[in-house]
Coordinates of C-alpha atoms in Angstrom, one line a residue:
X1 CA 115.4 105.8 105.4
X2 CA 114.5 102.1 105.3
X3 CA 116.0 99.9 102.6
X4 CA 114.6 96.8 100.9
X5 CA 116.6 93.7 99.9
X6 CA 115.9 90.2 98.9
X7 CA 117.4 87.7 101.4
X8 CA 120.0 86.8 98.7
X9 CA 121.0 90.5 98.2
X10 CA 121.4 91.2 101.9
X11 CA 123.4 87.9 102.3
X12 CA 125.8 89.0 99.6
X13 CA 126.1 92.5 101.2
X14 CA 126.9 91.4 104.7
X15 CA 129.6 89.0 103.4
X16 CA 131.2 91.8 101.2
X17 CA 132.2 94.2 104.0
X18 CA 132.0 94.5 107.8
X19 CA 128.6 94.9 109.5
X20 CA 129.5 98.2 111.1
X21 CA 130.3 99.7 107.6
X22 CA 127.1 98.5 106.1
X23 CA 125.0 99.5 109.1
X24 CA 126.4 103.0 108.9
X25 CA 125.2 103.3 105.3
X26 CA 121.7 102.4 106.5
X27 CA 121.9 104.7 109.5
X28 CA 121.3 101.9 112.0
X29 CA 123.4 100.0 114.5
X30 CA 125.3 96.9 113.6
X31 CA 123.2 95.1 116.3
X32 CA 120.0 96.1 114.5
X33 CA 121.4 94.8 111.2
X34 CA 122.4 91.6 112.9
X35 CA 118.9 91.2 114.3
X36 CA 117.4 91.7 110.9
X37 CA 119.7 89.0 109.4
X38 CA 118.9 86.6 112.3
X39 CA 115.2 87.1 111.8
X40 CA 115.5 86.1 108.1
X41 CA 117.9 83.3 108.6
X42 CA 120.8 85.1 107.0
X43 CA 124.2 84.0 108.4
X44 CA 126.7 86.7 109.2
X45 CA 130.5 86.6 109.5
X46 CA 131.7 85.5 112.9
X47 CA 133.8 87.7 115.2
X48 CA 137.3 88.0 113.8
X49 CA 136.3 87.0 110.2
X50 CA 137.6 90.3 108.6
X51 CA 140.8 90.3 110.6
X52 CA 141.6 86.8 109.5
X53 CA 140.7 87.7 105.9
X54 CA 143.1 90.7 106.0
X55 CA 145.8 88.6 107.5
X56 CA 145.5 86.1 104.6
X57 CA 144.1 83.3 106.8
X58 CA 141.7 80.8 105.5
X59 CA 138.0 81.8 106.2
X60 CA 134.8 80.1 105.4
X61 CA 131.6 81.7 104.2
X62 CA 128.5 80.0 105.7
X63 CA 125.8 79.3 103.1
X64 CA 122.4 81.0 103.1
X65 CA 119.8 78.8 104.5
X66 CA 116.5 78.2 102.7
X67 CA 113.6 80.6 103.5
X68 CA 111.6 79.5 106.6
X69 CA 107.9 78.8 106.5
X70 CA 105.9 82.1 106.3
X71 CA 109.1 84.1 106.0
X72 CA 109.2 86.9 103.4
X73 CA 111.8 86.7 100.7
X74 CA 112.2 90.5 101.1
X75 CA 114.1 92.1 104.1
X76 CA 113.4 95.7 105.2
X77 CA 116.4 97.1 107.0
X78 CA 116.0 100.3 109.1
X79 CA 112.1 100.1 109.3
X80 CA 112.1 98.8 112.9
X81 CA 108.6 97.6 113.8
X82 CA 107.1 100.0 111.3
X83 CA 104.4 97.7 110.0
X84 CA 103.0 100.4 107.6
X85 CA 106.3 100.7 105.8
X86 CA 106.9 96.9 105.7
X87 CA 103.5 96.5 104.0
X88 CA 103.7 99.7 102.0
X89 CA 102.0 99.7 98.6
X90 CA 104.4 101.0 95.9
X91 CA 103.6 104.4 94.4
X92 CA 102.3 104.5 90.8
X93 CA 105.7 105.8 89.6
X94 CA 107.5 102.9 91.3
X95 CA 105.1 100.4 89.8
X96 CA 105.6 101.9 86.3
X97 CA 109.4 101.7 86.7
X98 CA 109.3 98.2 88.2
X99 CA 109.4 95.0 86.2
X100 CA 107.0 92.6 88.1
X101 CA 108.7 89.2 88.6
X102 CA 106.5 86.2 89.4
X103 CA 107.3 84.7 92.8
X104 CA 109.6 81.7 92.7
X105 CA 109.4 79.2 95.6
X106 CA 112.6 77.2 95.7
X107 CA 110.9 74.2 97.3
X108 CA 107.7 72.3 96.7
X109 CA 105.0 72.9 99.3
X110 CA 105.0 69.2 100.2
X111 CA 108.7 69.2 100.8
X112 CA 108.3 72.2 103.2
X113 CA 105.4 70.4 105.0
X114 CA 107.6 67.2 105.3
X115 CA 110.5 69.3 106.8
X116 CA 108.1 71.1 109.2
X117 CA 106.6 67.8 110.4
X118 CA 110.1 66.3 110.9
X119 CA 111.1 69.4 112.9
X120 CA 108.0 69.5 115.0
X121 CA 108.2 65.8 115.9
X122 CA 105.4 64.1 117.8
X123 CA 103.2 66.4 119.8
X124 CA 101.3 64.7 122.7
X125 CA 98.7 66.0 125.2
X126 CA 99.2 64.5 128.6
X127 CA 96.3 64.0 130.9
X128 CA 98.1 66.0 133.5
X129 CA 99.7 69.3 132.3
X130 CA 103.5 69.2 132.7
X131 CA 105.4 72.4 133.0
X132 CA 103.0 75.0 131.5
X133 CA 104.0 77.2 128.7
X134 CA 104.5 80.8 129.9
X135 CA 101.3 81.9 128.2
X136 CA 99.3 79.2 129.9
X137 CA 101.1 79.8 133.2
X138 CA 99.9 83.5 133.0
X139 CA 96.3 82.4 132.4
X140 CA 96.5 80.0 135.4
X141 CA 98.0 82.6 137.6
X142 CA 95.3 85.1 136.7
X143 CA 92.7 82.5 137.4
X144 CA 94.2 81.7 140.8
X145 CA 94.0 85.4 141.6
X146 CA 90.3 85.3 140.8
X147 CA 89.9 82.3 143.0
X148 CA 91.5 83.9 146.0
X149 CA 89.4 87.0 145.5
X150 CA 86.2 85.0 145.3
X151 CA 87.1 83.3 148.6
X152 CA 87.2 86.6 150.4
X153 CA 84.2 88.3 148.7
X154 CA 80.6 87.9 149.9
X155 CA 79.2 88.5 146.4
X156 CA 81.1 87.3 143.3
X157 CA 80.0 88.4 139.9
X158 CA 80.4 85.8 137.0
X159 CA 82.9 88.2 135.5
X160 CA 85.2 87.7 138.4
X161 CA 84.9 83.9 138.6
X162 CA 87.7 81.6 137.6
X163 CA 87.5 80.9 133.9
X164 CA 89.3 77.5 133.6
X165 CA 87.9 75.3 136.3
X166 CA 85.4 73.3 134.2
X167 CA 86.6 69.9 132.8
X168 CA 86.2 71.3 129.3
X169 CA 88.4 74.3 130.0
X170 CA 91.0 72.3 131.8
X171 CA 91.2 70.0 128.8
X172 CA 91.3 73.0 126.5
X173 CA 94.3 74.5 128.3
X174 CA 96.1 71.2 128.2
X175 CA 95.7 71.1 124.4
X176 CA 96.7 74.7 124.1
X177 CA 99.8 74.1 126.3
X178 CA 100.9 71.3 124.0
X179 CA 100.3 73.4 120.9
X180 CA 102.1 76.5 122.3
X181 CA 105.0 74.5 123.5
X182 CA 105.6 72.8 120.2
X183 CA 105.2 76.1 118.2
X184 CA 107.7 77.9 120.5
X185 CA 110.2 75.0 120.2
X186 CA 110.0 75.3 116.4
X187 CA 110.7 79.1 116.6
X188 CA 107.2 80.4 116.2
X189 CA 105.5 82.9 118.5
X190 CA 102.0 82.0 119.8
X191 CA 99.8 84.6 121.3
X192 CA 96.6 84.5 123.4
X193 CA 94.3 87.4 124.1
X194 CA 91.0 88.0 125.9
X195 CA 89.8 87.1 129.4
X196 CA 88.7 83.6 128.3
X197 CA 91.7 83.0 126.1
X198 CA 89.5 82.8 123.0
X199 CA 91.6 84.9 120.7
X200 CA 94.5 82.7 119.6
X201 CA 97.2 83.5 117.1
X202 CA 100.6 82.3 116.1
X203 CA 103.3 84.4 114.3
X204 CA 104.8 82.2 111.7
X205 CA 107.8 84.3 110.8
X206 CA 106.2 87.2 108.8
X207 CA 102.7 85.8 108.8
X208 CA 100.0 86.0 111.5
X209 CA 97.7 83.0 111.7
X210 CA 94.5 83.1 113.7
X211 CA 93.0 79.9 115.1
X212 CA 90.4 78.8 117.6
X213 CA 90.1 76.0 120.1
X214 CA 86.5 75.9 121.5
X215 CA 83.3 74.1 121.8
X216 CA 82.0 72.7 118.4
X217 CA 78.9 74.8 118.7
X218 CA 80.9 78.1 118.9
X219 CA 81.2 80.0 115.6
X220 CA 84.8 81.5 115.6
X221 CA 83.9 84.0 112.9
X222 CA 81.8 86.0 115.4
X223 CA 83.3 88.5 117.7
X224 CA 84.8 86.8 120.7
X225 CA 82.4 88.6 123.1
X226 CA 79.5 86.9 121.3
X227 CA 81.0 83.5 122.0
X228 CA 81.5 83.6 125.8
X229 CA 80.7 80.1 126.7
X230 CA 78.7 78.3 124.0
X231 CA 74.9 78.9 124.4
X232 CA 74.3 75.2 123.9
X233 CA 77.6 73.5 124.8
X234 CA 78.0 70.2 123.0
X235 CA 81.0 69.0 125.0
X236 CA 82.9 68.4 121.7
X237 CA 86.1 70.3 121.1
X238 CA 86.9 71.8 117.7
X239 CA 90.1 73.3 116.4
X240 CA 89.8 75.7 113.4
X241 CA 92.7 77.4 111.6
X242 CA 91.3 80.7 110.3
X243 CA 94.1 81.4 107.7
X244 CA 93.2 83.7 104.9
X245 CA 94.0 82.6 101.3
X246 CA 94.7 79.1 102.4
X247 CA 94.2 76.5 99.6
X248 CA 90.9 74.7 99.8
X249 CA 92.5 71.3 99.8
X250 CA 94.4 71.9 103.1
X251 CA 92.9 70.7 106.3
X252 CA 91.9 73.5 108.6
X253 CA 89.7 72.0 111.3
X254 CA 89.6 69.0 113.6
X255 CA 86.7 68.0 115.8
X256 CA 86.0 65.3 118.4
X257 CA 84.2 62.3 117.1
X258 CA 82.9 59.2 118.7
X259 CA 86.2 57.4 118.1
X260 CA 88.8 60.1 118.2
X261 CA 89.5 63.2 120.2
X262 CA 91.2 66.3 118.8
X263 CA 94.3 65.6 121.0
X264 CA 95.1 62.7 118.7
X265 CA 95.7 65.2 115.9
X266 CA 97.9 67.6 118.0
X267 CA 100.9 67.0 115.7
X268 CA 98.7 67.7 112.6
X269 CA 97.3 70.9 114.2
X270 CA 100.8 72.3 115.0
X271 CA 102.1 71.4 111.5
X272 CA 98.9 72.9 110.0
X273 CA 99.3 76.2 111.8
X274 CA 102.9 76.5 110.6
X275 CA 102.0 75.5 107.1
X276 CA 99.1 78.0 107.1
X277 CA 101.7 80.7 107.5
X278 CA 103.6 79.4 104.5
X279 CA 100.4 79.1 102.4
X280 CA 99.5 82.7 103.4
X281 CA 102.9 83.9 102.3
X282 CA 102.8 82.1 98.9
X283 CA 99.2 83.2 98.1
X284 CA 100.0 86.7 99.2
X285 CA 103.1 86.8 97.0
X286 CA 101.1 85.5 94.0
X287 CA 98.4 88.0 94.7
X288 CA 100.9 90.9 95.0
X289 CA 102.5 89.9 91.7
X290 CA 99.1 89.6 89.9
X291 CA 98.1 92.9 91.3
X292 CA 101.4 94.5 90.2
X293 CA 100.9 93.2 86.6
X294 CA 97.3 94.4 86.5
X295 CA 98.1 97.8 88.1
X296 CA 101.0 98.4 85.8
X297 CA 98.9 97.6 82.7
X298 CA 96.3 100.1 84.0
X299 CA 98.9 102.7 84.5
X300 CA 100.4 102.2 81.1
X301 CA 96.9 102.5 79.5
X302 CA 96.3 105.7 81.6
X303 CA 99.6 107.1 80.3
X304 CA 98.7 106.2 76.8
X305 CA 95.3 107.9 77.1
X306 CA 96.9 111.0 78.6
X307 CA 99.4 111.2 75.8
X308 CA 96.7 110.8 73.2
X309 CA 94.6 113.5 74.9
X310 CA 97.7 115.8 75.0
X311 CA 98.4 115.2 71.4
X312 CA 94.7 115.8 70.5
X313 CA 94.8 119.1 72.5
X314 CA 98.0 120.1 70.7
X315 CA 96.4 119.5 67.3
X316 CA 93.4 121.5 68.4
X317 CA 95.7 124.3 69.6
X318 CA 97.6 124.4 66.3
X319 CA 94.3 124.4 64.3
X320 CA 93.0 127.2 66.5
X321 CA 96.1 129.2 66.1
X322 CA 96.0 128.8 62.3
X323 CA 92.4 129.8 62.2
X324 CA 93.2 132.9 64.3
X325 CA 96.0 133.8 61.8
X326 CA 93.6 133.4 58.9
X327 CA 91.0 135.5 60.7
X328 CA 93.6 138.2 61.4
X329 CA 94.7 138.1 57.7
X330 CA 91.1 138.7 56.6
X331 CA 90.7 141.4 59.1
X332 CA 93.9 143.1 57.9
X333 CA 92.7 142.9 54.3
X334 CA 89.4 144.6 55.3
X335 CA 91.3 147.2 57.3
X336 CA 93.5 148.0 54.3
X337 CA 90.4 148.5 52.1
X338 CA 88.9 150.8 54.8
X339 CA 92.2 152.8 55.0
X340 CA 92.3 153.1 51.1
X341 CA 88.6 154.2 51.1
X342 CA 89.4 156.9 53.7
X343 CA 92.3 158.2 51.7
X344 CA 90.3 158.2 48.5
X345 CA 87.5 160.0 50.3
X346 CA 89.9 162.7 51.6
X347 CA 91.3 163.2 48.1
X348 CA 87.8 163.5 46.6
X349 CA 86.8 166.1 49.3
X350 CA 89.9 168.1 48.6
X351 CA 89.2 168.0 44.8
X352 CA 85.6 169.1 45.2
X353 CA 86.6 171.9 47.6
X354 CA 89.3 173.1 45.1
X355 CA 86.6 173.1 42.4
X356 CA 84.4 175.4 44.6
X357 CA 81.9 172.6 45.3
X358 CA 82.1 173.1 49.1
X359 CA 82.2 176.1 51.4
X360 CA 84.9 175.5 54.1
X361 CA 88.0 177.4 55.1
X362 CA 91.4 176.1 54.1
X363 CA 92.3 175.7 57.8
X364 CA 89.3 173.7 58.6
X365 CA 89.8 171.5 55.5
X366 CA 93.4 171.0 56.5
X367 CA 92.6 170.0 60.0
X368 CA 89.9 167.6 58.9
X369 CA 92.0 166.0 56.2
X370 CA 94.9 165.6 58.7
X371 CA 92.7 163.9 61.2
X372 CA 91.0 161.6 58.6
X373 CA 94.4 160.5 57.1
X374 CA 95.7 159.8 60.6
X375 CA 92.8 157.4 61.1
X376 CA 93.6 155.7 57.9
X377 CA 97.2 155.3 58.9
X378 CA 96.0 153.9 62.3
X379 CA 93.9 151.1 60.8
X380 CA 96.2 150.5 57.8
X381 CA 98.1 147.2 58.6
X382 CA 100.6 147.9 55.9
X383 CA 101.6 151.4 57.0
X384 CA 102.0 150.3 60.6
X385 CA 103.7 147.0 59.5
X386 CA 101.1 145.3 61.7
X387 CA 100.5 142.6 59.2
X388 CA 104.0 141.1 59.8
X389 CA 103.2 140.6 63.5
X390 CA 100.6 138.0 62.5
X391 CA 103.5 135.7 61.6
X392 CA 105.0 135.8 65.1
X393 CA 102.7 133.2 66.7
X394 CA 103.8 130.3 64.5
X395 CA 101.8 127.2 65.0
X396 CA 104.6 124.9 63.9

């Protein structure tokens, strides 16, 4: 079962007892726990730390580093790569029990940006590509395979032609190589997809940022298949960061002008990609908090309405029970009058027969009187004590 911690909580945990002990509690390996800590910048005790501590030797506890750009403040231990669990929406019961806490960002966004810029350093795009990044090397290797195949085939379809031979594509790969190299050096994970390398992403810790490097006439919002080589190429290159929830004031695109090429802004582009991950995290955290507050208010109101409805139903049930008791009381009173009438009637018949007013045998009179009085006893709520049973279903 995965467990959730803040970075601070997990940091305190791993410095309170050995990793193997903690890992066993989470049903994972100590290696897996170490990886989770490393991913979230949580230092762990070095080898021999606990032995030194038991021996009374002086040990030093390394401080928790600040949260990296785009990094979540929450750590999920034991979820592996289970994206669904990591992004799982809390159940209504969990939301009701939770006390939503507004996200607190320990550093100002400008301070984070300054730190990122200092860490990235100056990014340049040489005219001749130096050692290619492994993602670019793979693209070039695939293109070389297409080139060799084209040299041996009589007919070559455009699909099988090399993709990066034009001056624009060569320039584009040089820019991507510089961007990918700088991102990887800073600890981020760039990714390229598609035959023409038009689907570009960078994993900024826990945030995935999409971007495009293409002809200025290409609309990156469209499906990549619709953008295969701009219909009317302008020859101008444009870089667009397609980050969701990024503040409007942040720069997200760069384009060739008459005086400047996008290569001049390579450093800004790399910093912008990393900071887009931080913006996404902060905006997502704010949105999640606001949603939690709103959802909890909705659930509390729903609980209040259900309670009111239940109370109203209970009042109606009690009123219905009371009315049923009154109706039964009236029915019993009517039944008692009917039983009394029957008994009086039997007595009157016997009196008239005794006075010679009716011609019937004594045996027939006895049988009839016995039957009639039995019916009176049956409907008489007093003789049967049935009237007391009306008190059993108390409405209180």
